[in-house]
Short mmCIF file of C-alpha atoms in Angstrom, two decimals:
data_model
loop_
_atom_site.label_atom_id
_atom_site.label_comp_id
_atom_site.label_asym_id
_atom_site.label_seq_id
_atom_site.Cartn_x
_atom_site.Cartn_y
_atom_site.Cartn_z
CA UNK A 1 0.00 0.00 0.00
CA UNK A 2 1.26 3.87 -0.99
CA UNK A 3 0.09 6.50 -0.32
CA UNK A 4 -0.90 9.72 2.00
CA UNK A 5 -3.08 9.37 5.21
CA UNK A 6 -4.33 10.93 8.24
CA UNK A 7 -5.56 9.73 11.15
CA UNK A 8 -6.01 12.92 13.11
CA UNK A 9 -9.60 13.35 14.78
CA UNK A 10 -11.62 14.89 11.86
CA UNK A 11 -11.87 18.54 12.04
CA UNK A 12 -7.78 18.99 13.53
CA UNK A 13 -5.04 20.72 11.61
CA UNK A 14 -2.58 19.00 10.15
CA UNK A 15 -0.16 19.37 7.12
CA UNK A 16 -1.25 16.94 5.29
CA UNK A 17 -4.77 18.76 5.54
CA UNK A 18 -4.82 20.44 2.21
CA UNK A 19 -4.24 17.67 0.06
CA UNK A 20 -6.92 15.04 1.70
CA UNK A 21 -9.29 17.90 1.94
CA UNK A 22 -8.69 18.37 -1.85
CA UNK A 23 -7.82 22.26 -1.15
CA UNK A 24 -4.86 22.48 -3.62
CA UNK A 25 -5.43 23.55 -7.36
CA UNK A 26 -3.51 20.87 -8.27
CA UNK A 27 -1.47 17.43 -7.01
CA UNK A 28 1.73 18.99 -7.33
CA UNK A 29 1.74 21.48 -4.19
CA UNK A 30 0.01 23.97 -2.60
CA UNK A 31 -1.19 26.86 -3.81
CA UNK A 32 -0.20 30.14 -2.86
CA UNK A 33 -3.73 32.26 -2.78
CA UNK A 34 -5.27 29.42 -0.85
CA UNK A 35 -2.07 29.27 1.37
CA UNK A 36 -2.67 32.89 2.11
CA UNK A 37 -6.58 32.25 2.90
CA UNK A 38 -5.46 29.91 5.72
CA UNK A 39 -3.80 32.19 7.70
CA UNK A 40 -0.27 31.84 5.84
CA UNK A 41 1.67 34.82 6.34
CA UNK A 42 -0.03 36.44 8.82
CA UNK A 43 2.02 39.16 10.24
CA UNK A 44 3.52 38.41 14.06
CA UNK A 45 3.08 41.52 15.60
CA UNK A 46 4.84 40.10 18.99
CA UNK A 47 7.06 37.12 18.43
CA UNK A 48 7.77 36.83 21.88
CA UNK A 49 3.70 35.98 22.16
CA UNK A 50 4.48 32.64 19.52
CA UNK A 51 7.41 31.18 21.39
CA UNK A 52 5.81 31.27 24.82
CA UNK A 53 2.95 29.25 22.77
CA UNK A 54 5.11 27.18 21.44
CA UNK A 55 6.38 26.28 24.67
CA UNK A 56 3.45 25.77 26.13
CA UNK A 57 2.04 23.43 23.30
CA UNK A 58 5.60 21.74 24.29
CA UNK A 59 6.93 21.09 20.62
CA UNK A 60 9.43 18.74 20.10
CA UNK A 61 11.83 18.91 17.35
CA UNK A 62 11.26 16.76 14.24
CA UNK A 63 14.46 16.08 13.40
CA UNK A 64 15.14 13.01 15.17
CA UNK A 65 16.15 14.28 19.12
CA UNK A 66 13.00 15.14 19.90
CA UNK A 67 14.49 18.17 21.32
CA UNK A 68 12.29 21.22 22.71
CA UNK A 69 11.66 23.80 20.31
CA UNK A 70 11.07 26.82 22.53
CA UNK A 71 14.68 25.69 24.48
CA UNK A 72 16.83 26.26 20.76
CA UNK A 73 15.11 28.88 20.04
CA UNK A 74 15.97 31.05 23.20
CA UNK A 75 19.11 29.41 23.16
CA UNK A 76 19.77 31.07 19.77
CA UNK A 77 18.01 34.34 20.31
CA UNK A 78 20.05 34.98 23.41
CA UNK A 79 23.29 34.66 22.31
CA UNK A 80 25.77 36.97 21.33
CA UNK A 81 25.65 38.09 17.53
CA UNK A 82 23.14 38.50 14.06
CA UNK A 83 21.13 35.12 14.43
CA UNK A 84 21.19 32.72 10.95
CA UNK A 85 18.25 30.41 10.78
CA UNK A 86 18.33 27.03 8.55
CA UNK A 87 15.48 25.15 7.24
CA UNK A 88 17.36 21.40 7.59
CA UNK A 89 15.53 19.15 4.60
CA UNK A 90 18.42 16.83 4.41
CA UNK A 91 16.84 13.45 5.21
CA UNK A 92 19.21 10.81 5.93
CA UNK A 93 17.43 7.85 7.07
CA UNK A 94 16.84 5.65 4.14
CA UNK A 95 13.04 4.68 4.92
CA UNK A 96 12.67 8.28 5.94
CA UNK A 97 10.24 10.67 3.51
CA UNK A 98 8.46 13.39 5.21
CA UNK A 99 11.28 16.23 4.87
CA UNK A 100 11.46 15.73 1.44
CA UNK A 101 7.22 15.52 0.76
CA UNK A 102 6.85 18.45 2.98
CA UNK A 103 9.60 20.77 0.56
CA UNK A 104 7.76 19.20 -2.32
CA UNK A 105 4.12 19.94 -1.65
CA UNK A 106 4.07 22.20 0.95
CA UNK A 107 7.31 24.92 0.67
CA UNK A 108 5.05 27.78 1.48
CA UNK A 109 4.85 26.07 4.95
CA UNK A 110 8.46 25.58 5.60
CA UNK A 111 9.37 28.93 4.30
CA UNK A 112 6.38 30.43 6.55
CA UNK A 113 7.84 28.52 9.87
CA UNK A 114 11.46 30.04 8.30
CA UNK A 115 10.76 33.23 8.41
CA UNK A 116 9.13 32.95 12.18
CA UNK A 117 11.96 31.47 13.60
CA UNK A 118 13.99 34.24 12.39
CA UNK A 119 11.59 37.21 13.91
CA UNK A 120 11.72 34.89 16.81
CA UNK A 121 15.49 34.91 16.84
CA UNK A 122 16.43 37.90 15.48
CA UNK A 123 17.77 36.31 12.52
CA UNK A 124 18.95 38.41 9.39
CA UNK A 125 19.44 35.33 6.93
CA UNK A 126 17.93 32.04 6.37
CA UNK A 127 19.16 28.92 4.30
CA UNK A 128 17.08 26.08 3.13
CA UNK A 129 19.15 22.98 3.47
CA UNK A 130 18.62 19.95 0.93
CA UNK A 131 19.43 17.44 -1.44
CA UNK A 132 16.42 16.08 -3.34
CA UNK A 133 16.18 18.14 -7.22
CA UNK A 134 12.64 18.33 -6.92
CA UNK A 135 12.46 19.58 -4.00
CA UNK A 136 14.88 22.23 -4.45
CA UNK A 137 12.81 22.84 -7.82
CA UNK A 138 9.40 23.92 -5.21
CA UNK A 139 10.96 25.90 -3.05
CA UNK A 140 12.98 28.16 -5.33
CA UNK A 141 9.06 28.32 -7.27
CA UNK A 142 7.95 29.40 -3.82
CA UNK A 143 10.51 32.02 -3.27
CA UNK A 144 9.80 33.36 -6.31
CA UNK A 145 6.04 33.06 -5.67
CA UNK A 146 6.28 35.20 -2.44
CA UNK A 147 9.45 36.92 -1.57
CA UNK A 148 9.95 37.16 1.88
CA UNK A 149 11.67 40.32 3.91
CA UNK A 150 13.85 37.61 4.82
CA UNK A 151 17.63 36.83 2.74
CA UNK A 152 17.36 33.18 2.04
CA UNK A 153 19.37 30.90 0.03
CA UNK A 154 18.90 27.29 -0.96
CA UNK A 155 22.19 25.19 -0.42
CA UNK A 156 22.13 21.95 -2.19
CA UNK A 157 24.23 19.32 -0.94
CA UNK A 158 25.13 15.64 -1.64
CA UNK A 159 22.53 13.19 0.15
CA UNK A 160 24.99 10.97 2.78
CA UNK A 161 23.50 9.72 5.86
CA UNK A 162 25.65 11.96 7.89
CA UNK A 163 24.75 15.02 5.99
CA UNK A 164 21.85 16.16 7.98
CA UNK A 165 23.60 16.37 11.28
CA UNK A 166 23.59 19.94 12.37
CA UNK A 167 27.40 20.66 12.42
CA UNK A 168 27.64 18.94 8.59
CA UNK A 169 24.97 20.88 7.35
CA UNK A 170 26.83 24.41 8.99
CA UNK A 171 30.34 23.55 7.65
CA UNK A 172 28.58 22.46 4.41
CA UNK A 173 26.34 25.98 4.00
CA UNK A 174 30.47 27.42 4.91
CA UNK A 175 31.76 25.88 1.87
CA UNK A 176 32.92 23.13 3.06
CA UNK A 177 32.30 19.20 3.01
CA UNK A 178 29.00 17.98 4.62
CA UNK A 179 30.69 16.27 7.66
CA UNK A 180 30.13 16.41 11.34
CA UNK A 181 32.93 18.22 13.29
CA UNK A 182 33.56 18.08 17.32
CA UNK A 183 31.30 19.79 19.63
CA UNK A 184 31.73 21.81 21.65
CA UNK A 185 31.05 25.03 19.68
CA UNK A 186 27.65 23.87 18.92
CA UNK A 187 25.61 25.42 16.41
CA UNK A 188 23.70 27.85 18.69
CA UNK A 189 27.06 29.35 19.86
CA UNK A 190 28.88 29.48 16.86
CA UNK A 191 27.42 28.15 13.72
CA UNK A 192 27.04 29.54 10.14
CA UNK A 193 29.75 32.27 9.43
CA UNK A 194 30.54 32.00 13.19
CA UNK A 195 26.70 33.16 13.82
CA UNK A 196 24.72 31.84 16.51
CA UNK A 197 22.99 29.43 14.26
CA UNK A 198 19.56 27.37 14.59
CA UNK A 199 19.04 24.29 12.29
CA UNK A 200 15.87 23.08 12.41
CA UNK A 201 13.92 19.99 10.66
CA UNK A 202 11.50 21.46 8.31
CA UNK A 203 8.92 19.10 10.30
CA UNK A 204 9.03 21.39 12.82
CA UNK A 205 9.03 24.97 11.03
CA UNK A 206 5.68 24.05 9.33
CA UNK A 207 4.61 23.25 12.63
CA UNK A 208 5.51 26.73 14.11
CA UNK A 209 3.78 27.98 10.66
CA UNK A 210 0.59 25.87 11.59
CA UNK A 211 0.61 27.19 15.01
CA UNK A 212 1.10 30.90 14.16
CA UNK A 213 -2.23 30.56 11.90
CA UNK A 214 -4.33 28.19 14.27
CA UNK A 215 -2.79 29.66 17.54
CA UNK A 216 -6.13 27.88 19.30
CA UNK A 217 -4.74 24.50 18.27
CA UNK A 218 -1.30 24.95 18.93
CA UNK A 219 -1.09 21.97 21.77
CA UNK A 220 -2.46 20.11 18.93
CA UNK A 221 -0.95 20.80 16.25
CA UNK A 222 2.61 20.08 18.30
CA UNK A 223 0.88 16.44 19.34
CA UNK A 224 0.55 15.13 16.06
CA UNK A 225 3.91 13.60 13.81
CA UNK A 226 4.33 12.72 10.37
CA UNK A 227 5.41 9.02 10.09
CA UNK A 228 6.84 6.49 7.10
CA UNK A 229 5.65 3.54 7.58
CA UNK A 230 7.28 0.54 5.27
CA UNK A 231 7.90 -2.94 5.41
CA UNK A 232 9.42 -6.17 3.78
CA UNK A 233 6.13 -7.26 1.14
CA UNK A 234 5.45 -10.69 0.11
CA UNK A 235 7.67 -10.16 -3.35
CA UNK A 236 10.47 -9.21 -1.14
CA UNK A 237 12.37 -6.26 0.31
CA UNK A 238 10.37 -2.60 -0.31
CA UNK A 239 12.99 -1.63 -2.97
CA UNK A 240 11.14 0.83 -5.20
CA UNK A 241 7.82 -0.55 -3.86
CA UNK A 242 5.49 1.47 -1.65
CA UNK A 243 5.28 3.71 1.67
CA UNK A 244 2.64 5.38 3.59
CA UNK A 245 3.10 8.73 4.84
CA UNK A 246 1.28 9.78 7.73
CA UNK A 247 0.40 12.29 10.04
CA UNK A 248 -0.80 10.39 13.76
CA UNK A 249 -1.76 11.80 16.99
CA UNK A 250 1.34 11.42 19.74
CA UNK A 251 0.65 7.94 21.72
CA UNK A 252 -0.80 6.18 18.74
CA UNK A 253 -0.05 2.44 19.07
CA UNK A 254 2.35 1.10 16.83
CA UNK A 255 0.00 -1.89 15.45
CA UNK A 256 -2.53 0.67 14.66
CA UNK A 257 0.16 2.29 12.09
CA UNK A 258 1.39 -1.35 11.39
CA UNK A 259 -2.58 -1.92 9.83
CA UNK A 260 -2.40 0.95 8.53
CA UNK A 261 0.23 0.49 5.81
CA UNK A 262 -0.95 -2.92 5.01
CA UNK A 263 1.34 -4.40 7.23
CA UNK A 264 -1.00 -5.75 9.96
CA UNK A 265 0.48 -9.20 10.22
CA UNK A 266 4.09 -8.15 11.04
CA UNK A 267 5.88 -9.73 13.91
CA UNK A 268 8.17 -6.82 15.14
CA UNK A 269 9.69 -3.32 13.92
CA UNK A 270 12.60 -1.55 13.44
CA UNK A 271 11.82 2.07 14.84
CA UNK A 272 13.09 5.75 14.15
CA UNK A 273 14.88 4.67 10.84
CA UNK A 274 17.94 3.15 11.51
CA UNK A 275 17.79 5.24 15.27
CA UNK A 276 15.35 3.57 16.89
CA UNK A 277 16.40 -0.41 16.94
CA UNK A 278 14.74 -3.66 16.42
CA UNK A 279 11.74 -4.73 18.53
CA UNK A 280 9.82 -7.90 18.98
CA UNK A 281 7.41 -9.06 21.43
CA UNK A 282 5.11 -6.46 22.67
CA UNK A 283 6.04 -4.27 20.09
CA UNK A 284 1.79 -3.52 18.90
CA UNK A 285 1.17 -1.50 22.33
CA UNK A 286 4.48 0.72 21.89
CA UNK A 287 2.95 4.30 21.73
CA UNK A 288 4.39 6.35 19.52
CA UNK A 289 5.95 8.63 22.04
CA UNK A 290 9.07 10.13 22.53
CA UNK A 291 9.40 9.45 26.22
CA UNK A 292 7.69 5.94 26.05
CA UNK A 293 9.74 4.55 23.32
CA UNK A 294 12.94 5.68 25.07
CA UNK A 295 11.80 4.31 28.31
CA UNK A 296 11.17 0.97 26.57
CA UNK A 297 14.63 1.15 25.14
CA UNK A 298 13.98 2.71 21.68
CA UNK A 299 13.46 5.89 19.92
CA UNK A 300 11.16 7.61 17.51
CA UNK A 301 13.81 9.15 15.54
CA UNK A 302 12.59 11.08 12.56
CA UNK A 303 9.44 8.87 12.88
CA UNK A 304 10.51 6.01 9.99
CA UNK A 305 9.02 2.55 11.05
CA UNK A 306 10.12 -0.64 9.27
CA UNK A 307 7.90 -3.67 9.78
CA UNK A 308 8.88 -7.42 9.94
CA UNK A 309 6.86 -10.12 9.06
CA UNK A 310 7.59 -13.80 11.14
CA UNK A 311 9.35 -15.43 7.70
CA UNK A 312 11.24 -12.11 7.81
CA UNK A 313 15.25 -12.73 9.77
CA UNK A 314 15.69 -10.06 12.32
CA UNK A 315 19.48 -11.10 11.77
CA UNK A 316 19.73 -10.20 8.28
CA UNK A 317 17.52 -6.97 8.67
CA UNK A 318 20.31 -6.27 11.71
CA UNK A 319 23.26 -6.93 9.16
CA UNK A 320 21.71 -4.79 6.47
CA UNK A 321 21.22 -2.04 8.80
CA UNK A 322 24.88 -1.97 10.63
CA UNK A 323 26.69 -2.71 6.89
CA UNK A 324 25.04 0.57 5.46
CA UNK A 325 25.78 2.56 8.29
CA UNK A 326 29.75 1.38 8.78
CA UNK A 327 29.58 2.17 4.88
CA UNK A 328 28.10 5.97 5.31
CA UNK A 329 31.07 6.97 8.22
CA UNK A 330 32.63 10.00 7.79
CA UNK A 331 35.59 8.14 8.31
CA UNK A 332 36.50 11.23 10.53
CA UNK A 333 36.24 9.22 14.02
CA UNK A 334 38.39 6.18 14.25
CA UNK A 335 36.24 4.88 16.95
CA UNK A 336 33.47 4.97 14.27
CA UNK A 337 35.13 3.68 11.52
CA UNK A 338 36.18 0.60 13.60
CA UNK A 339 33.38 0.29 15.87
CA UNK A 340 30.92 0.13 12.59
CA UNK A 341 33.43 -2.12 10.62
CA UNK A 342 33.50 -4.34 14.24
CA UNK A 343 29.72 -4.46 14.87
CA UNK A 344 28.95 -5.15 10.99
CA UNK A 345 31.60 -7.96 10.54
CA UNK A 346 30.99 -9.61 13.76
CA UNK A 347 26.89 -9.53 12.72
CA UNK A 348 27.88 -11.13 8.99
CA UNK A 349 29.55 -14.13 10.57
CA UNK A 350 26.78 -14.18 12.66
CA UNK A 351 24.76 -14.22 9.64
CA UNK A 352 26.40 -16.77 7.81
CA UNK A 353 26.56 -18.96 10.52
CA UNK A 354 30.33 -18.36 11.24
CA UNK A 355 29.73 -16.97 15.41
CA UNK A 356 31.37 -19.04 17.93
CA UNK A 357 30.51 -19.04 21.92
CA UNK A 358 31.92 -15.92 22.19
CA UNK A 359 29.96 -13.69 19.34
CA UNK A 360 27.41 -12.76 21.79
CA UNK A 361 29.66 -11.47 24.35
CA UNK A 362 31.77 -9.63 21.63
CA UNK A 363 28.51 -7.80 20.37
CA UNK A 364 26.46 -7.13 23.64
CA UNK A 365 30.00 -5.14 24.71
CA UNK A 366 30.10 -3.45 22.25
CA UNK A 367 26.59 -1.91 21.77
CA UNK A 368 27.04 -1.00 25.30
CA UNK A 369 30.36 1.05 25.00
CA UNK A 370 30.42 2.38 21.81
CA UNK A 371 27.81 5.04 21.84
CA UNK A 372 28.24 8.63 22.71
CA UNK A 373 32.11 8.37 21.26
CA UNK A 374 31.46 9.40 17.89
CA UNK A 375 30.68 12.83 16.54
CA UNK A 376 27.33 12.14 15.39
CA UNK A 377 24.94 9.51 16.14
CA UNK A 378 25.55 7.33 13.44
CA UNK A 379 28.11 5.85 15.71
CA UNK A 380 24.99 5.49 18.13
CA UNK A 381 22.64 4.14 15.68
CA UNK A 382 24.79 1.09 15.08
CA UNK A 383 24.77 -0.01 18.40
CA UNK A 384 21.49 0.41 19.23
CA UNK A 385 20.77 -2.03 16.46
CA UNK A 386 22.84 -4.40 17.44
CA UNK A 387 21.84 -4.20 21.68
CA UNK A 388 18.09 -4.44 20.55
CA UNK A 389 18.57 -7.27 18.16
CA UNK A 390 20.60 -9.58 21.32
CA UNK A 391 17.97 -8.20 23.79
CA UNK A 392 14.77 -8.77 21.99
CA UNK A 393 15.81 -11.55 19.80
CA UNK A 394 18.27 -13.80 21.47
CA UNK A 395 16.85 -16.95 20.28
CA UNK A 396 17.35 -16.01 16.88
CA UNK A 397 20.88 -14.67 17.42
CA UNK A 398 21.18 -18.32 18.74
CA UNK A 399 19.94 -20.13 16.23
CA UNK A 400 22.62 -19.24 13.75
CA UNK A 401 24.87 -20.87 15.18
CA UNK A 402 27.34 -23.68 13.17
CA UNK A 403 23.83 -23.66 10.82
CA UNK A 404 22.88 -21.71 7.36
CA UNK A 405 19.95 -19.13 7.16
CA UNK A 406 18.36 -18.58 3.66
CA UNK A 407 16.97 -15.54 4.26
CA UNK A 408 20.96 -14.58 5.89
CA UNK A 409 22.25 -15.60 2.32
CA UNK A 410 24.82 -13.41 0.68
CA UNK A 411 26.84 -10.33 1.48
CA UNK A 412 24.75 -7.84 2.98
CA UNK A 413 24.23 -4.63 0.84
CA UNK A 414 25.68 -1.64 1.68
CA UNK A 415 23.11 0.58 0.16
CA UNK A 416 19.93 0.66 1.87
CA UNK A 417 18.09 -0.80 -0.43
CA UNK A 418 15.85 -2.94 1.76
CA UNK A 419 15.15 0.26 4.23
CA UNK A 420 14.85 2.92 1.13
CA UNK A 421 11.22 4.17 -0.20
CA UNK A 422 10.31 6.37 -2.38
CA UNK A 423 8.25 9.83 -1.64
CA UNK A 424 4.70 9.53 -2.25
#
């Protein structure tokens, strides 16, 4: 199943709200008059007035942290220098879609929430952050559509995994490449040109645009998250097959999105993209919930869920998952570049039914010292994977042992492929 859904109460804003309620002139975007009619726009008198409502509403960044809004933007607002504000729309989780449907069909929004931060900040200049053509193609037709008092450029980059983390996309809007570098300075402090910088998911700046024009919905409006829900189908692996893109209410159980997308009969999930890990039994009554997932030892990520169905390996999805990642490093952090390499070797003999006694030990060590040592979270992602595939699937793990697994069969790609859809 493909497609575009809500499952919002009926009568709720949302951004997927114009399409479903057939409110565009056309399937390729939105339209600017109609835009406008919504409340796009709208002057903000007192932008001190949005952020305490933003606050309030307690919005979480989209961007895979989960971080509060209302803290990054004071954080930027109050420190020393000219503000820059960046619209991030580089999406590097491979099963990942909403940054880039949002910049496709809805720019107006994104450039709306763009131009709020900055009054909110104080910002003089704004960037919109990406790597998908077509995308780039709607927002520069937006920008032309409606100027803004705001200076903002588009920065294209080359689509990596790592690209998206906020210190890549800041050295990469510098002129240089798209690659994390050491914290401290973080962004806030010293970012683009030295500026106190914010980077922000687009997610959450067409939220802040959604608030400013339905102010009485704002607690709303930050409760609700666009998901990607995929799977493995029956013909195999989703490569070039479909996705659902959605846009839930916060605490929505995971087999109710699992139904949704056609994939009611799977047996567990790999959550937050790559981020989030593998789980297995009692996976249907996860919420989807920042706080909840973590608590439960996952993580919602950028809100990318993967479904497994019981003739579906949890190994091999596990092996797929660390070999793309230990292939994306920056190869800047030798504790990356080795951890990765370790975690995704020691997985393929697990695989191929290579692991001796020991293989367990080996892996549950490292998943539980390697993260936090990188300078990014890919590091972090890895292991995660790997702790959540020993803790929830043990048996499994076991049962490779000195024997052969069809569905473990071959070197594991280093691409993606099985994780990657494509944008509705």
């Amino acid at each position: 199943m493909t497609g575009v859904f809500s499952l919002l109460p009926e009568g709720r804003p949302g951004l997927l709200e114009p399409l479903l309620s057939g409110a565009w002139l056309s399937g390729s975007g939105e339209d600017l008059p109609r835009y406008l009619a919504a409340g796009g726009y709208a002057p903000l008198p007192e932008p001190g007035r949005l952020l305490d409502r933003i606050a309030a509403a307690g919005l979480r960044g989209r961007g895979g942290a989960g971080f509060p809004a209302a803290v990054k933007l004071r954080a930027v607002r109050d420190a020393p220098g000219r503000p820059v504000v960046v619209a991030n729309g580089e999406e590097g989780e491979p099963g990942s879609v909403k940054d880039r449907w949002l910049l496709r069909h809805r720019p107006h929004a994104v450039l709306d929430g763009l131009r709020l931060v900055a009054a909110m900040t104080g910002a003089g200049h704004g960037c919109v952050y990406l790597s998908d053509a077509p995308a780039e193609r709607a927002v520069r037709r937006a920008l032309a559509e409606r100027p803004t008092e705001l200076r903002i450029d588009v920065v294209r980059t080359e689509h990596t995994y790592v690209a998206g983390e906020e210190t890549a996309v800041v050295q990469r809007i510098d002129g240089g490449p798209a690659l994390p570098t050491a914290k401290p300075p973080r962004p806030f402090e010293s970012g683009v040109g030295g500026a106190p910088t914010l980077v922000a998911n687009v997610e959450t700046l067409a939220r802040i645009a959604l608030t400013h024009a339905r102010p009485e919905a704002a607690e709303a409006v930050a409760g609700a998250h666009l998901v990607t829900l995929s799977g493995t189908n029956r013909a195999g692996p989703t490569v070039g097959g479909g996705a659902v893109l959605a846009e839930v209410p916060v605490g929505t159980h995971l087999k109710v999105l699992a139904d949704l997308c056609g994939h009611g009969g799977a047996d567990s999930v790999l959550l937050g993209g790559l981020f989030g890990g593998l789980h297995g039994a009692g996976w249907p009554d996860l919420p989807l919930d920042h706080d909840r997932l973590s608590a439960a030892g996952g993580a919602l990520g950028c809100g990318a869920l993967y479904f497994l169905h019981p003739e579906d390996c949890p190994v091999a999805v596990a092996t797929e998952a660390t070999a793309y990642l230990a292939a994306q490093s920056a190869r800047q952090c030798g504790v990356c570049v080795s951890g990765t390499r370790a975690l995704a070797g020691t997985l393929t003999d697990v695989a191929r039914g290579a692991a001796d006694a020991g293989t367990s030990d080996k892996l549950h060590r490292w998943s539980r010292g390697l993260p936090g040592r990188g300078a990014c979270g890919l590091l972090d992602a890895a292991a995660r994977v790997v702790g959540t595939l020993l803790a929830h699937f043990p048996d499994r793990v076991d049962g490779h042992r000195n024997a052969a697994c069809p569905a473990c069969a071959g070197p594991a790609p280093e691409d993606g492929r099985r994780f990657t859809v494509p944008v509705p």
